[in-house]
Coordinates of C-alpha atoms and ligand atoms in Angstrom, one line a residue:
X1 CA 38.7 32.3 -19.7
X2 CA 39.5 33.6 -23.2
X3 CA 41.3 36.9 -22.8
X4 CA 42.1 39.7 -25.2
X5 CA 44.7 42.4 -24.3
X6 CA 44.4 45.7 -26.2
X7 CA 47.7 47.5 -27.2
X8 CA 51.2 46.9 -28.5
X9 CA 53.4 48.5 -25.9
X10 CA 55.8 47.1 -23.3
X11 CA 53.0 47.5 -20.7
X12 CA 50.8 45.3 -22.8
X13 CA 53.6 42.7 -23.2
X14 CA 54.0 42.7 -19.4
X15 CA 50.2 42.2 -19.0
X16 CA 50.2 39.4 -21.6
X17 CA 53.1 37.8 -19.8
X18 CA 51.1 37.8 -16.6
X19 CA 48.0 36.3 -18.3
X20 CA 50.2 33.7 -20.0
X21 CA 51.3 32.4 -16.6
X22 CA 47.7 32.0 -15.4
X23 CA 46.0 28.7 -15.0
X24 CA 42.6 30.3 -15.6
X25 CA 43.3 31.2 -19.2
X26 CA 42.4 28.9 -22.1
X27 CA 43.1 31.3 -24.9
X28 CA 45.1 34.5 -25.0
X29 CA 44.9 37.2 -27.8
X30 CA 46.6 40.6 -28.1
X31 CA 45.4 43.3 -30.5
X32 CA 47.6 44.3 -32.3
X33 CA 50.4 43.0 -30.1
X34 CA 54.1 43.0 -30.9
X35 CA 57.0 40.5 -31.6
X36 CA 57.2 39.8 -27.8
X37 CA 53.5 39.1 -27.3
X38 CA 53.6 36.9 -30.4
X39 CA 55.8 34.4 -28.5
X40 CA 53.3 33.9 -25.7
X41 CA 49.9 34.7 -27.2
X42 CA 48.1 35.1 -30.5
X43 CA 48.5 38.5 -32.1
X44 CA 45.4 39.9 -33.9
X45 CA 47.6 42.4 -35.7
X46 CA 44.9 43.7 -38.0
X47 CA 42.6 44.7 -35.2
X48 CA 42.9 48.4 -34.3
X49 CA 42.3 48.6 -30.6
X50 CA 40.4 51.9 -30.9
X51 CA 38.0 50.6 -33.5
X52 CA 35.1 49.6 -31.3
X53 CA 33.4 47.6 -34.1
X54 CA 36.6 45.7 -34.9
X55 CA 37.3 44.9 -31.2
X56 CA 33.7 43.6 -30.7
X57 CA 34.0 41.5 -33.9
X58 CA 37.4 40.1 -32.8
X59 CA 35.8 39.1 -29.5
X60 CA 32.9 37.3 -31.2
X61 CA 35.2 35.6 -33.7
X62 CA 37.5 34.3 -31.1
X63 CA 34.9 33.7 -28.3
X64 CA 36.7 36.1 -26.0
X65 CA 35.0 36.7 -22.7
X66 CA 37.3 39.2 -21.0
X67 CA 39.1 42.2 -22.4
X68 CA 41.9 44.1 -20.7
X69 CA 42.4 47.6 -22.0
X70 CA 46.1 48.6 -21.8
X71 CA 46.2 52.3 -22.7
X72 CA 43.8 55.2 -22.6
X73 CA 43.0 55.5 -26.3
X74 CA 40.6 52.5 -26.5
X75 CA 38.8 53.7 -23.4
X76 CA 38.5 57.2 -24.8
X77 CA 37.1 55.6 -28.0
X78 CA 34.3 53.9 -26.1
X79 CA 35.5 50.3 -26.3
X80 CA 34.4 49.5 -22.8
X81 CA 30.9 50.8 -23.5
X82 CA 30.7 48.7 -26.7
X83 CA 31.8 45.6 -24.9
X84 CA 29.4 46.1 -22.1
X85 CA 26.5 46.2 -24.6
X86 CA 27.7 42.9 -25.9
X87 CA 27.9 41.4 -22.4
X88 CA 31.7 40.9 -22.7
X89 CA 33.6 41.6 -19.4
X90 CA 36.0 44.4 -19.7
X91 CA 38.8 45.7 -17.4
X92 CA 38.9 49.4 -18.4
X93 CA 36.6 52.4 -17.9
X94 CA 33.7 53.6 -19.9
X95 CA 33.5 57.0 -21.5
X96 CA 32.2 58.8 -18.4
X97 CA 35.0 57.7 -16.1
X98 CA 37.7 58.1 -18.8
X99 CA 37.3 61.8 -18.5
X100 CA 39.4 61.6 -15.3
X101 CA 42.3 61.2 -17.7
X102 CA 41.1 62.5 -21.0
X103 CA 40.1 65.9 -19.6
X104 CA 42.4 67.6 -17.2
X105 CA 39.8 70.3 -16.7
X106 CA 37.3 67.7 -15.6
X107 CA 39.8 66.0 -13.3
X108 CA 40.7 69.4 -11.7
X109 CA 37.0 70.2 -11.1
X110 CA 36.4 66.7 -9.7
X111 CA 39.3 67.2 -7.2
X112 CA 38.3 70.7 -6.2
X113 CA 34.7 69.7 -5.6
X114 CA 35.8 66.8 -3.5
X115 CA 38.6 68.4 -1.6
X116 CA 41.2 66.0 -3.0
X117 CA 44.6 67.7 -2.5
X118 CA 46.0 69.0 -5.8
X119 CA 47.8 72.1 -7.2
X120 CA 45.6 75.1 -7.4
X121 CA 44.6 75.9 -10.9
X122 CA 42.6 77.9 -13.4
X123 CA 41.2 76.7 -16.7
X124 CA 41.2 79.0 -19.7
X125 CA 39.4 78.9 -23.0
X126 CA 40.2 82.5 -24.2
X127 CA 43.8 83.5 -25.1
X128 CA 43.2 87.1 -23.9
X129 CA 42.3 86.0 -20.4
X130 CA 45.2 83.5 -20.4
X131 CA 47.7 86.2 -21.5
X132 CA 46.4 88.6 -18.8
X133 CA 46.8 85.9 -16.2
X134 CA 50.3 85.0 -17.2
X135 CA 51.6 88.6 -17.5
X136 CA 50.4 89.4 -13.9
X137 CA 51.2 86.0 -12.3
X138 CA 54.2 86.2 -10.0
X139 CA 54.4 82.5 -9.0
X140 CA 55.9 79.7 -11.1
X141 CA 53.2 77.8 -13.0
X142 CA 52.8 74.7 -15.2
X143 CA 50.7 74.8 -18.3
X144 CA 48.6 71.7 -19.4
X145 CA 46.6 71.0 -22.4
X146 CA 43.3 69.7 -21.1
X147 CA 42.8 66.7 -23.5
X148 CA 44.9 63.6 -24.2
X149 CA 48.4 64.4 -25.5
X150 CA 50.4 61.2 -25.1
X151 CA 52.7 62.9 -22.5
X152 CA 53.4 66.0 -24.7
X153 CA 50.7 68.3 -23.3
X154 CA 52.6 69.8 -20.4
X155 CA 54.9 72.8 -20.4
X156 CA 57.2 73.5 -17.4
X157 CA 58.8 76.8 -18.2
X158 CA 59.5 80.2 -16.6
X159 CA 59.9 81.9 -20.0
X160 CA 56.8 84.1 -20.6
X161 CA 57.1 84.1 -24.4
X162 CA 57.4 80.3 -24.4
X163 CA 54.4 80.0 -22.1
X164 CA 52.3 82.4 -24.3
X165 CA 53.3 80.5 -27.5
X166 CA 52.4 77.1 -25.9
X167 CA 49.1 78.5 -24.6
X168 CA 48.2 80.0 -28.0
X169 CA 48.7 76.7 -29.7
X170 CA 46.8 74.7 -27.2
X171 CA 43.8 77.2 -27.1
X172 CA 43.4 76.7 -30.9
X173 CA 41.9 73.3 -30.3
X174 CA 41.4 72.7 -26.5
X175 CA 41.2 74.4 -23.1
X176 CA 44.3 75.1 -21.1
X177 CA 44.9 74.4 -17.4
X178 CA 47.3 76.8 -15.7
X179 CA 48.4 75.4 -12.3
X180 CA 50.7 76.2 -9.5
X181 CA 54.1 74.6 -9.8
X182 CA 54.7 72.0 -7.0
X183 CA 58.1 71.1 -5.6
X184 CA 58.7 67.6 -4.2
X185 CA 59.2 64.2 -5.7
X186 CA 56.8 62.2 -7.8
X187 CA 55.3 58.7 -7.2
X188 CA 52.9 56.7 -9.2
X189 CA 50.3 54.9 -7.2
X190 CA 48.1 52.2 -8.7
X191 CA 44.8 50.9 -7.4
X192 CA 42.8 48.0 -8.9
X193 CA 39.1 48.5 -8.6
X194 CA 36.0 46.4 -9.3
X195 CA 33.8 49.4 -9.0
X196 CA 32.9 48.5 -5.4
X197 CA 36.2 48.2 -3.5
X198 CA 39.8 48.8 -4.4
X199 CA 43.2 47.3 -3.7
X200 CA 46.4 49.3 -3.7
X201 CA 49.6 47.9 -5.4
X202 CA 53.1 48.8 -4.3
X203 CA 54.4 52.3 -5.0
X204 CA 56.2 53.0 -8.3
X205 CA 58.2 55.9 -9.7
X206 CA 58.9 56.6 -13.3
X207 CA 61.8 58.7 -14.8
X208 CA 60.1 61.1 -17.1
X209 CA 62.9 63.2 -18.4
X210 CA 65.1 62.0 -21.3
X211 CA 68.5 62.4 -19.7
X212 CA 70.5 61.7 -16.6
X213 CA 69.8 63.8 -13.5
X214 CA 66.2 64.3 -14.7
X215 CA 67.3 66.8 -17.4
X216 CA 66.2 67.2 -21.0
X217 CA 62.7 66.9 -22.5
X218 CA 59.8 65.0 -21.1
X219 CA 59.3 61.4 -22.5
X220 CA 56.8 58.7 -22.1
X221 CA 59.1 57.4 -19.3
X222 CA 62.7 56.2 -19.5
X223 CA 62.6 53.8 -16.6
X224 CA 60.8 52.8 -13.4
X225 CA 61.2 51.3 -10.0
X226 CA 58.9 49.3 -7.7
X227 CA 58.6 49.7 -4.8
X228 CA 60.0 53.2 -4.3
X229 CA 62.8 52.9 -1.7
X230 CA 62.8 56.6 -0.8
X231 CA 59.0 56.8 -0.2
X232 CA 58.6 56.9 3.6
X233 CA 55.9 55.1 5.5
X234 CA 54.4 58.4 6.7
X235 CA 54.1 59.8 3.1
X236 CA 52.5 56.5 1.9
X237 CA 50.0 56.6 4.8
X238 CA 49.1 60.1 3.9
X239 CA 48.6 59.2 0.2
X240 CA 46.2 56.4 1.3
X241 CA 44.2 58.5 3.7
X242 CA 44.3 61.9 2.1
X243 CA 44.2 61.0 -1.6
X244 CA 43.2 57.4 -2.4
X245 CA 40.3 56.9 0.1
X246 CA 38.6 60.3 -0.6
X247 CA 39.0 59.7 -4.4
X248 CA 37.2 56.4 -4.3
X249 CA 34.5 57.9 -2.0
X250 CA 34.0 60.7 -4.5
X251 CA 33.9 58.3 -7.5
X252 CA 31.2 56.3 -5.8
X253 CA 29.2 59.5 -4.9
X254 CA 29.5 60.8 -8.4
X255 CA 28.7 57.4 -10.0
X256 CA 32.0 57.3 -11.8
X257 CA 33.2 53.9 -10.4
X258 CA 34.5 51.4 -12.9
X259 CA 36.3 48.1 -13.2
X260 CA 39.9 48.7 -14.0
X261 CA 43.0 50.5 -12.8
X262 CA 43.2 54.0 -11.3
X263 CA 46.6 55.6 -11.5
X264 CA 47.4 58.5 -9.2
X265 CA 50.3 60.7 -10.3
X266 CA 51.3 62.2 -7.1
X267 CA 53.8 64.9 -6.0
X268 CA 54.9 64.4 -2.4
X269 CA 55.4 68.0 -1.2
X270 CA 56.3 69.5 2.1
X271 CA 52.6 70.1 2.7
X272 CA 51.7 66.4 2.0
X273 CA 50.8 64.5 -1.2
X274 CA 49.1 66.3 -4.1
X275 CA 47.6 64.8 -7.2
X276 CA 49.2 65.9 -10.5
X277 CA 47.0 63.7 -12.6
X278 CA 44.7 60.7 -12.7
X279 CA 45.0 58.1 -15.4
X280 CA 42.6 55.2 -15.9
X281 CA 45.1 52.6 -16.7
X282 CA 48.5 51.2 -15.7
X283 CA 51.5 53.4 -16.3
X284 CA 54.1 52.6 -18.9
X285 CA 56.9 51.8 -17.9
X286 CA 55.5 51.3 -14.3
X287 CA 53.5 48.3 -15.3
X288 CA 56.7 46.5 -16.5
X289 CA 58.1 46.7 -12.9
X290 CA 54.9 46.3 -11.0
X291 CA 53.3 43.3 -12.8
X292 CA 56.2 40.9 -12.3
X293 CA 55.8 41.4 -8.6
X294 CA 52.2 40.2 -8.6
X295 CA 52.5 36.7 -7.3
X296 CA 49.0 35.4 -7.3
X297 CA 47.3 34.1 -10.5
X298 CA 46.6 37.2 -12.6
X299 CA 43.8 35.6 -14.5
X300 CA 42.0 34.8 -11.2
X301 CA 42.6 38.3 -9.9
X302 CA 41.1 39.8 -13.1
X303 CA 38.2 37.4 -12.8
X304 CA 37.5 38.6 -9.3
X305 CA 37.6 42.1 -10.6
X306 CA 35.0 41.6 -13.3
X307 CA 32.8 39.6 -10.8
X308 CA 33.1 42.5 -8.4
X309 CA 34.6 40.2 -5.8
X310 CA 38.0 42.0 -5.4
X311 CA 37.4 42.5 -1.7
X312 CA 37.4 38.7 -1.2
X313 CA 40.5 38.0 -3.4
X314 CA 43.7 37.3 -1.5
X315 CA 46.1 39.3 -3.6
X316 CA 49.7 38.3 -3.1
X317 CA 52.6 40.6 -3.9
X318 CA 56.3 39.5 -3.9
X319 CA 58.6 41.2 -1.4
X320 CA 61.2 41.6 -4.1
X321 CA 62.2 44.8 -5.9
X322 CA 62.1 45.6 -9.6
X323 CA 64.0 48.2 -11.7
X324 CA 63.1 48.7 -15.4
X325 CA 65.3 50.5 -17.9
X326 CA 63.8 51.7 -21.2
X327 CA 66.0 51.2 -24.3
X328 CA 65.1 53.9 -26.8
X329 CA 65.8 54.5 -30.5
X330 CA 68.3 57.1 -31.7
X331 CA 66.7 60.5 -31.8
X332 CA 63.8 59.7 -29.3
X333 CA 62.0 61.8 -28.0
X334 CA 62.5 63.7 -31.2
X335 CA 62.2 62.0 -34.5
X336 CA 63.6 58.5 -34.9
X337 CA 63.7 55.6 -37.3
X338 CA 61.6 52.5 -37.0
X339 CA 62.2 49.1 -38.7
X340 CA 65.8 48.9 -37.3
X341 CA 66.9 45.3 -37.0
X342 CA 67.5 44.0 -33.5
X343 CA 70.6 41.9 -33.4
X344 CA 70.4 40.6 -29.9
X345 CA 68.2 40.5 -26.8
X346 CA 69.2 39.3 -23.3
X347 CA 68.1 35.9 -22.0
X348 CA 68.9 35.8 -18.3
X349 CA 67.2 34.5 -15.2
X350 CA 65.6 37.2 -13.2
X351 CA 65.5 39.6 -16.1
X352 CA 62.5 40.4 -18.3
X353 CA 62.6 42.1 -21.7
X354 CA 59.3 43.6 -22.6
X355 CA 58.9 44.7 -26.2
X356 CA 57.2 47.9 -27.4
X357 CA 55.7 48.0 -30.9
X358 CA 58.3 45.6 -32.3
X359 CA 57.5 43.4 -35.3
X360 CA 59.1 40.4 -37.0
X361 CA 60.4 40.8 -40.5
X362 CA 62.1 37.8 -42.3
X363 CA 62.4 36.1 -38.9
X364 CA 64.2 39.1 -37.3
X365 CA 62.8 41.4 -34.6
X366 CA 62.6 45.0 -35.8
X367 CA 61.9 48.2 -33.8
X368 CA 58.6 50.0 -34.2
X369 CA 58.6 52.9 -31.9
X370 CA 60.7 55.5 -29.9
X371 CA 60.8 53.5 -26.7
X372 CA 61.7 50.0 -28.0
X373 CA 62.2 47.7 -25.0
X374 CA 62.0 47.7 -21.2
X375 CA 64.7 45.6 -19.5
X376 CA 63.5 44.7 -16.0
X377 CA 65.8 43.4 -13.3
X378 CA 64.4 41.7 -10.2
X379 CA 66.2 41.2 -6.9
X380 CA 65.8 40.8 -3.2
X381 CA 66.7 44.4 -2.6
X382 CA 66.4 47.5 -4.8
X383 CA 70.2 47.5 -5.6
X384 CA 70.1 43.8 -6.7
X385 CA 67.3 44.6 -9.1
X386 CA 69.2 47.7 -10.4
X387 CA 72.4 45.7 -11.0
X388 CA 70.4 42.9 -12.7
X389 CA 68.8 45.3 -15.1
X390 CA 72.0 47.2 -16.0
X391 CA 73.9 43.9 -16.4
X392 CA 71.4 42.9 -19.1
X393 CA 71.1 46.3 -20.8
X394 CA 74.2 46.0 -23.1
X395 CA 72.8 42.7 -24.4
X396 CA 70.0 44.7 -26.2
X397 CA 71.7 45.4 -29.5
X398 CA 70.4 47.4 -32.3
X399 CA 71.8 50.4 -34.1
X400 CA 71.4 53.6 -32.1
X401 CA 70.1 51.9 -28.9
X402 CA 70.5 54.1 -25.8
X403 CA 69.1 54.4 -22.3
X404 CA 69.4 56.6 -19.2
X405 CA 72.3 55.4 -17.0
X406 CA 70.8 56.5 -13.7
X407 CA 67.5 54.7 -13.5
X408 CA 67.0 53.4 -9.9
X409 CA 68.7 56.4 -8.4
X410 CA 66.6 58.7 -6.2
X411 CA 64.6 61.3 -8.2
X412 CA 65.0 64.6 -6.4
X413 CA 62.2 67.2 -6.6
X414 CA 62.5 70.4 -8.7
Ligands
LIG501 P1 50.9 65.4 -15.9 O1 50.6 64.8 -17.3 O2 49.8 66.3 -15.5 O3 51.2 64.3 -15.0 O4 52.3 66.2 -16.1 C1 53.4 65.6 -16.6 C2 54.6 65.9 -15.8 O5 54.8 67.3 -15.6 C3 54.5 65.4 -14.4 O6 54.8 64.0 -14.3 C4 55.4 66.3 -13.6 O7 56.8 65.9 -13.8 C5 55.2 67.6 -14.3 N1 54.2 68.4 -13.6 C6 52.9 68.4 -13.9 N2 52.2 69.2 -13.1 C7 53.1 69.8 -12.2 C8 53.0 70.7 -11.2 N3 51.9 71.3 -10.8 N4 54.2 71.0 -10.6 C9 55.4 70.5 -10.9 N5 55.5 69.6 -11.9 C10 54.4 69.3 -12.6
LIG502 N1 54.5 56.6 -17.0 C1 53.6 57.6 -17.2 C2 52.4 57.2 -17.9 O1 52.2 56.0 -18.2 O2 51.5 58.1 -18.1

């Protein structure tokens, strides 16, 4: 197979790393890729992954016969639909199914229609109605911009003025979902699906807040663990039977099934699991801890998905644990510099360093984003993985590099 991965983040580096190990792959491309993917695949750095025409042309030019879409933007731009028309296999949803992620209002209605447990919510399009609701609401709520917002569309606040201001801004261009605040702890659950059946991967958790003790602003994710040591078997079983199974039945019934990844963002509450969000892709940084634990040939697994033979595929997952620590640029999640020279990166057994948006300038790796690397430690037990990751973290050297010091510790609910 000749494979193209779309994206340039650490998630896409982890995907590329998996494909590079596969015996089924004869050519491997990444668009646009980063300095990490460049070492194991061919970067098509001029191809914009959200430009459907450019992606199709790149596939034709390089005789690519399978595309793996990393993030949500190419899916929301219709890349999977364009590839389908060309007869090129694609792992990633078409426009209809992408709405599960790209419209929180759509996802909420889908869950309500199908009795999938989630926070109760109301969607607003008018500021006057929203203001009335907020002023009389006695319960704690969370505000969400309906459309894609790259992790910046949610406000968790108890300050009425701040909520009204956020709502006013969102309503200028989008609808606004106001939902009940849920207490508990969060887990990320990933299912691979071939549109007919699905396979669940081990549980993950991501550390969304910028600072230790889950304080500070939301980020794209400062670290992740897989599997989640504090997720009990009973809670996992309830997630499978009360959330995952009904969701896939509903997707089939509503003809929204697709070939790809379905990500359930779940709050485990005292009343059981409730869906916070759906995403139609792997999480970042969850992919960086999850993918190294996939033991079977990843190319063959993906081939089974596009041939709709996932149910027959003997997926093999390592019994090890993984902990991933994100190394961020000074200033992130506020403004930060890019193009900072990276002086050193770790090279240790049992540790992976996945790049995000890095480039190579005059032979040196330079940073290109706010979250620059994910350092992933692996081990027999969770603590071994945690120690392996943090032992390697100081070996990532560039000016201003920082990370959370408590990744791997239990995330307590609000
Ligand atoms: P979302 O993009 O919907 O997953 O929201 C981003 C983050 O906001 C989640 O990962 C949670 O940490 C938080 N969040 C979202 N919805 C709720 C809710 N209903 N109750 C509590 N926290 C929430
Ligand atoms: N880790 C959160 C996300 O990928 O949306």
